[in-house]
Short mmCIF file of C-alpha atoms and ligand atoms in Angstrom, two decimals:
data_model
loop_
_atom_site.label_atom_id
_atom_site.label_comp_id
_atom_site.label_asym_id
_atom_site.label_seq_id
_atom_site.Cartn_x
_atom_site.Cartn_y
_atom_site.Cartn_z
CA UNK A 1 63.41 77.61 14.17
CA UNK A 2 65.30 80.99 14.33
CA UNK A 3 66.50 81.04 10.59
CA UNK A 4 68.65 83.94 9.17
CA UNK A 5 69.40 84.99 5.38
CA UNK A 6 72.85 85.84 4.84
CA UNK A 7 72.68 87.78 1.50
CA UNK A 8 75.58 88.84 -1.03
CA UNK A 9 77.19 88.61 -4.34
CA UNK A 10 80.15 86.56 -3.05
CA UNK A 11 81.92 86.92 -6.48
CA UNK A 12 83.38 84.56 -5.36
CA UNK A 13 82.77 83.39 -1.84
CA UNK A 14 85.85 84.39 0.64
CA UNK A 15 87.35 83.03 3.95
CA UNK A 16 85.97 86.32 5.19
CA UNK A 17 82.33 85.32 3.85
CA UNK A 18 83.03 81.86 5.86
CA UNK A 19 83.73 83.44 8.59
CA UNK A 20 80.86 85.44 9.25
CA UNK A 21 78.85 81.98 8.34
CA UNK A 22 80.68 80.54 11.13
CA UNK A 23 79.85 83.32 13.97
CA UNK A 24 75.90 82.92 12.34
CA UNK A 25 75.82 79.04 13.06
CA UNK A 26 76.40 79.62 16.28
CA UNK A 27 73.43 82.24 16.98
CA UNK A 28 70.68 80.40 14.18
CA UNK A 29 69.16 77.21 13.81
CA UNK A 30 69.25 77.36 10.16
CA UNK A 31 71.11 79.72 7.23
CA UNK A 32 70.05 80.57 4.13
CA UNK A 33 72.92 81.67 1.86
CA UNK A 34 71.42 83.90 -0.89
CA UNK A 35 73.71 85.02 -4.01
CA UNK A 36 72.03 87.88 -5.27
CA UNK A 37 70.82 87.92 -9.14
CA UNK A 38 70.00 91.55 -9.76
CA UNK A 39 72.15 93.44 -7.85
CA UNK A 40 73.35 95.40 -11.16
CA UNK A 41 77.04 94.98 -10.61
CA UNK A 42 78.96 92.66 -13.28
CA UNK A 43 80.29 89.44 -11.95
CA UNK A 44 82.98 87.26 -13.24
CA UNK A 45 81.60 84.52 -11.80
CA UNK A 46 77.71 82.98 -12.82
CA UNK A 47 75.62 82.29 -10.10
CA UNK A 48 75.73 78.38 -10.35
CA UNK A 49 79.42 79.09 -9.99
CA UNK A 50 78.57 81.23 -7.17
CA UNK A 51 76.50 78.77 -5.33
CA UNK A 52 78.44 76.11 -6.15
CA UNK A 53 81.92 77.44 -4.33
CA UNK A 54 79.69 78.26 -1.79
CA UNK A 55 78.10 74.72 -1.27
CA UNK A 56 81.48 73.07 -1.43
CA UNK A 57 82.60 75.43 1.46
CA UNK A 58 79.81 75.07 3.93
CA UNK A 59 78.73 70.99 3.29
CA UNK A 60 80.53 70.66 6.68
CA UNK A 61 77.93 73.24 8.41
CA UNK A 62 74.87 71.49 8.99
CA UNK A 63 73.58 75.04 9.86
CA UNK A 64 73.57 75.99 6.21
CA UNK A 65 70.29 74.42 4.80
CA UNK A 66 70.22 75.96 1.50
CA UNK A 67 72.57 78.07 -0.46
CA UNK A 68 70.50 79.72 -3.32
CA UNK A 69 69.91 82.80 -5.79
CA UNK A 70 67.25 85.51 -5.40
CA UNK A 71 65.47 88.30 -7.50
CA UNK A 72 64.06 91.17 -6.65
CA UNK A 73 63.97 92.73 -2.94
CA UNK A 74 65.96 90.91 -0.33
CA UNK A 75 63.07 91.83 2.37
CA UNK A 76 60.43 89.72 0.11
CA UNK A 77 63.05 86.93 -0.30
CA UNK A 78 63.34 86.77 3.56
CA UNK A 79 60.15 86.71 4.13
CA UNK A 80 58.72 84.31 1.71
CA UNK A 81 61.77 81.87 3.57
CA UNK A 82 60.28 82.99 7.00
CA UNK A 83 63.68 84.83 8.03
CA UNK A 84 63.50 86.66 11.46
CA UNK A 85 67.17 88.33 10.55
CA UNK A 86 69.37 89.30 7.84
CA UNK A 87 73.12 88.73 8.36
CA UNK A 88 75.72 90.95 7.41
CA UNK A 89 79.63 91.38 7.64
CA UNK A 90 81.03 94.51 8.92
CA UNK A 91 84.26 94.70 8.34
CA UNK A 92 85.41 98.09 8.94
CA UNK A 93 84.06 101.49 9.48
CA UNK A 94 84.60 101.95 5.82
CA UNK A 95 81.43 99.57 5.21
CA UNK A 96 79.19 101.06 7.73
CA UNK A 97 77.71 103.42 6.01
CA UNK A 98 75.85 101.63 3.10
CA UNK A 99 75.24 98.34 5.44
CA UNK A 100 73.84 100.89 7.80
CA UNK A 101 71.83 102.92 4.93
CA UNK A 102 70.54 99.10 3.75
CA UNK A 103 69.66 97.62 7.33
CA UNK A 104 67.50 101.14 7.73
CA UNK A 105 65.81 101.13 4.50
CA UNK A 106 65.47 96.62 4.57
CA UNK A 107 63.90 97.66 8.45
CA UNK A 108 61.70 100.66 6.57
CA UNK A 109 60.52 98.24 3.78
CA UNK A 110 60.01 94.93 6.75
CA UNK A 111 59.45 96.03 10.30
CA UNK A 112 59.43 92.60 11.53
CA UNK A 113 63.24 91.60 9.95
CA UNK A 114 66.33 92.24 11.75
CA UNK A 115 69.64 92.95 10.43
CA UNK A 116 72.53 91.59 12.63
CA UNK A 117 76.15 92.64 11.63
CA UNK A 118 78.55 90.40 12.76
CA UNK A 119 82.72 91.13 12.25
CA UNK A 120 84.83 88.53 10.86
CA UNK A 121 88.06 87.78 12.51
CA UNK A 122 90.54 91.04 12.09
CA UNK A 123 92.76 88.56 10.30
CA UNK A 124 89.85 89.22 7.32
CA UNK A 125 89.31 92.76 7.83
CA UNK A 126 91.12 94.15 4.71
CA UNK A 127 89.48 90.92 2.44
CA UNK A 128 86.70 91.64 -0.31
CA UNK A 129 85.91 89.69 -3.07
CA UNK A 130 87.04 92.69 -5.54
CA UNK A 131 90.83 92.58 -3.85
CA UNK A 132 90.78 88.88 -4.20
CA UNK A 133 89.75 88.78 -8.15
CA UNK A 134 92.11 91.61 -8.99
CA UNK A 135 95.30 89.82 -7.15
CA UNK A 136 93.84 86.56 -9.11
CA UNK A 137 93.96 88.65 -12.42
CA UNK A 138 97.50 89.44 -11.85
CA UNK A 139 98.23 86.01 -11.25
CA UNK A 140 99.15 86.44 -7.44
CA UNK A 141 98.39 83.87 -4.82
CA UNK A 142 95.16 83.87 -3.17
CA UNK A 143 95.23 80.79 -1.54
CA UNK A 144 94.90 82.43 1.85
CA UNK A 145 91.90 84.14 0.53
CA UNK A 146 89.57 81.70 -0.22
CA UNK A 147 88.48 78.47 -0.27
CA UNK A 148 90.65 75.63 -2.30
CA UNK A 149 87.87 75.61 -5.54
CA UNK A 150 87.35 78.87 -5.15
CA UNK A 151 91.01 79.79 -5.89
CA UNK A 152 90.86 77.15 -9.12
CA UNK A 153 88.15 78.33 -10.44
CA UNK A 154 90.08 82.00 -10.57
CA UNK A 155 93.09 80.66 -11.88
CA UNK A 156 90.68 79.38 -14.57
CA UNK A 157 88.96 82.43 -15.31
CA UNK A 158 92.46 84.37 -15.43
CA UNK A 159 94.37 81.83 -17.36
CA UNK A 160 93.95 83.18 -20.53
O1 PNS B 1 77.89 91.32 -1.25
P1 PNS B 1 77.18 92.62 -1.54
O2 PNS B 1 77.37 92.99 -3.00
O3 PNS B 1 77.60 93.72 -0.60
O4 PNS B 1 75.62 92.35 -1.29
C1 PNS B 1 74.65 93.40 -1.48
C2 PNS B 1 73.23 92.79 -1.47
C3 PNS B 1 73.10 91.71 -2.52
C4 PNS B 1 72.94 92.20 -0.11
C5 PNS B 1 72.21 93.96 -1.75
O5 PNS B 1 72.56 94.61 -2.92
C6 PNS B 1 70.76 93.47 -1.84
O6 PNS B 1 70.15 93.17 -0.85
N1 PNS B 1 70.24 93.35 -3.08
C7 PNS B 1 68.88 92.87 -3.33
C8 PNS B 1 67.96 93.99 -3.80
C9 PNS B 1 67.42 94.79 -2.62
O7 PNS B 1 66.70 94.30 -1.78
N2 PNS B 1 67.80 96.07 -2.59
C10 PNS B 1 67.41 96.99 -1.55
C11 PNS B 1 68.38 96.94 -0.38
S1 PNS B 1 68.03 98.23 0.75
#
């Protein structure tokens, strides 16, 4: 069973985070979404809410077997799952230094775990989850963005 962790704060989850789920299914047997819960940045969106937007989006992908928080260091998490491979989303050069900085020091810290980086469609390339939330705050449309509940549950937050 070739299983992979694909790791992130996904506040909230993006067609760009789908994506790169996508391209994984096809290379792993089984994916293990993990929201992180200590990652020090301030989210607007909880981690059930996290996890939740992410489980709506990916109950079609059989590939998916668990979508889930973790503490602490992503290496242990991976390990204690029995991950041979961490999956990340490169989207431009732009993000290639700290994914590269964090695959070296995750590789340091686990010899044994892999980090692949896989590149969403270009379509995605200029999509984060901190572009989406601030066109959401101004009360533009992000319906091409991200998923259907995910773009609800920001109109909620920013209805005020
Ligand atoms: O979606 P993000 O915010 O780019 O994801 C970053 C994340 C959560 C993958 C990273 O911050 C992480 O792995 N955090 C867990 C703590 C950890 O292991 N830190 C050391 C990484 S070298």
């Amino acid at each position: 069973m070739q299983k992979a962790i694909y790791p992130g704060s996904f506040d909230p989850v993006t067609f760009g985070h789908l994506d790169v789920i996508q391209r994984a299914s096809r290379l792993c047997d089984a994916i293990v979404v993990a929201v992180a819960n200590n990652d020090g940045k301030k989210s607007l969106f909880t981690i059930e809410e996290r996890i939740e937007l992410i489980q709506e989006a990916t109950s079609g992908n059989e590939k998916v077997v668990e979508v889930t928080s973790f503490d602490g260091l992503l290496v242990d998490f991976a390990r204690a799952q029995g991950a041979l491979a961490i999956v990340r989303g490169l989207r431009a050069i732009s993000d290639f230094e700290f994914e590269f900085q964090m695959a070296l020091m995750n590789r340091k810290l686990d010899p044994t775990l892999e980090t692949i980086f896989l590149m969403p469609t270009e379509e995605y390339t200029y999509l984060s989850s901190r572009i989406v939330k601030e066109i959401a705050r101004l009360h533009g449309d992000v319906s091409a963005f991200v998923p259907k509940a995910a773009a609800a549950a920001l109109a909620t937050k920013f209805s005020a």
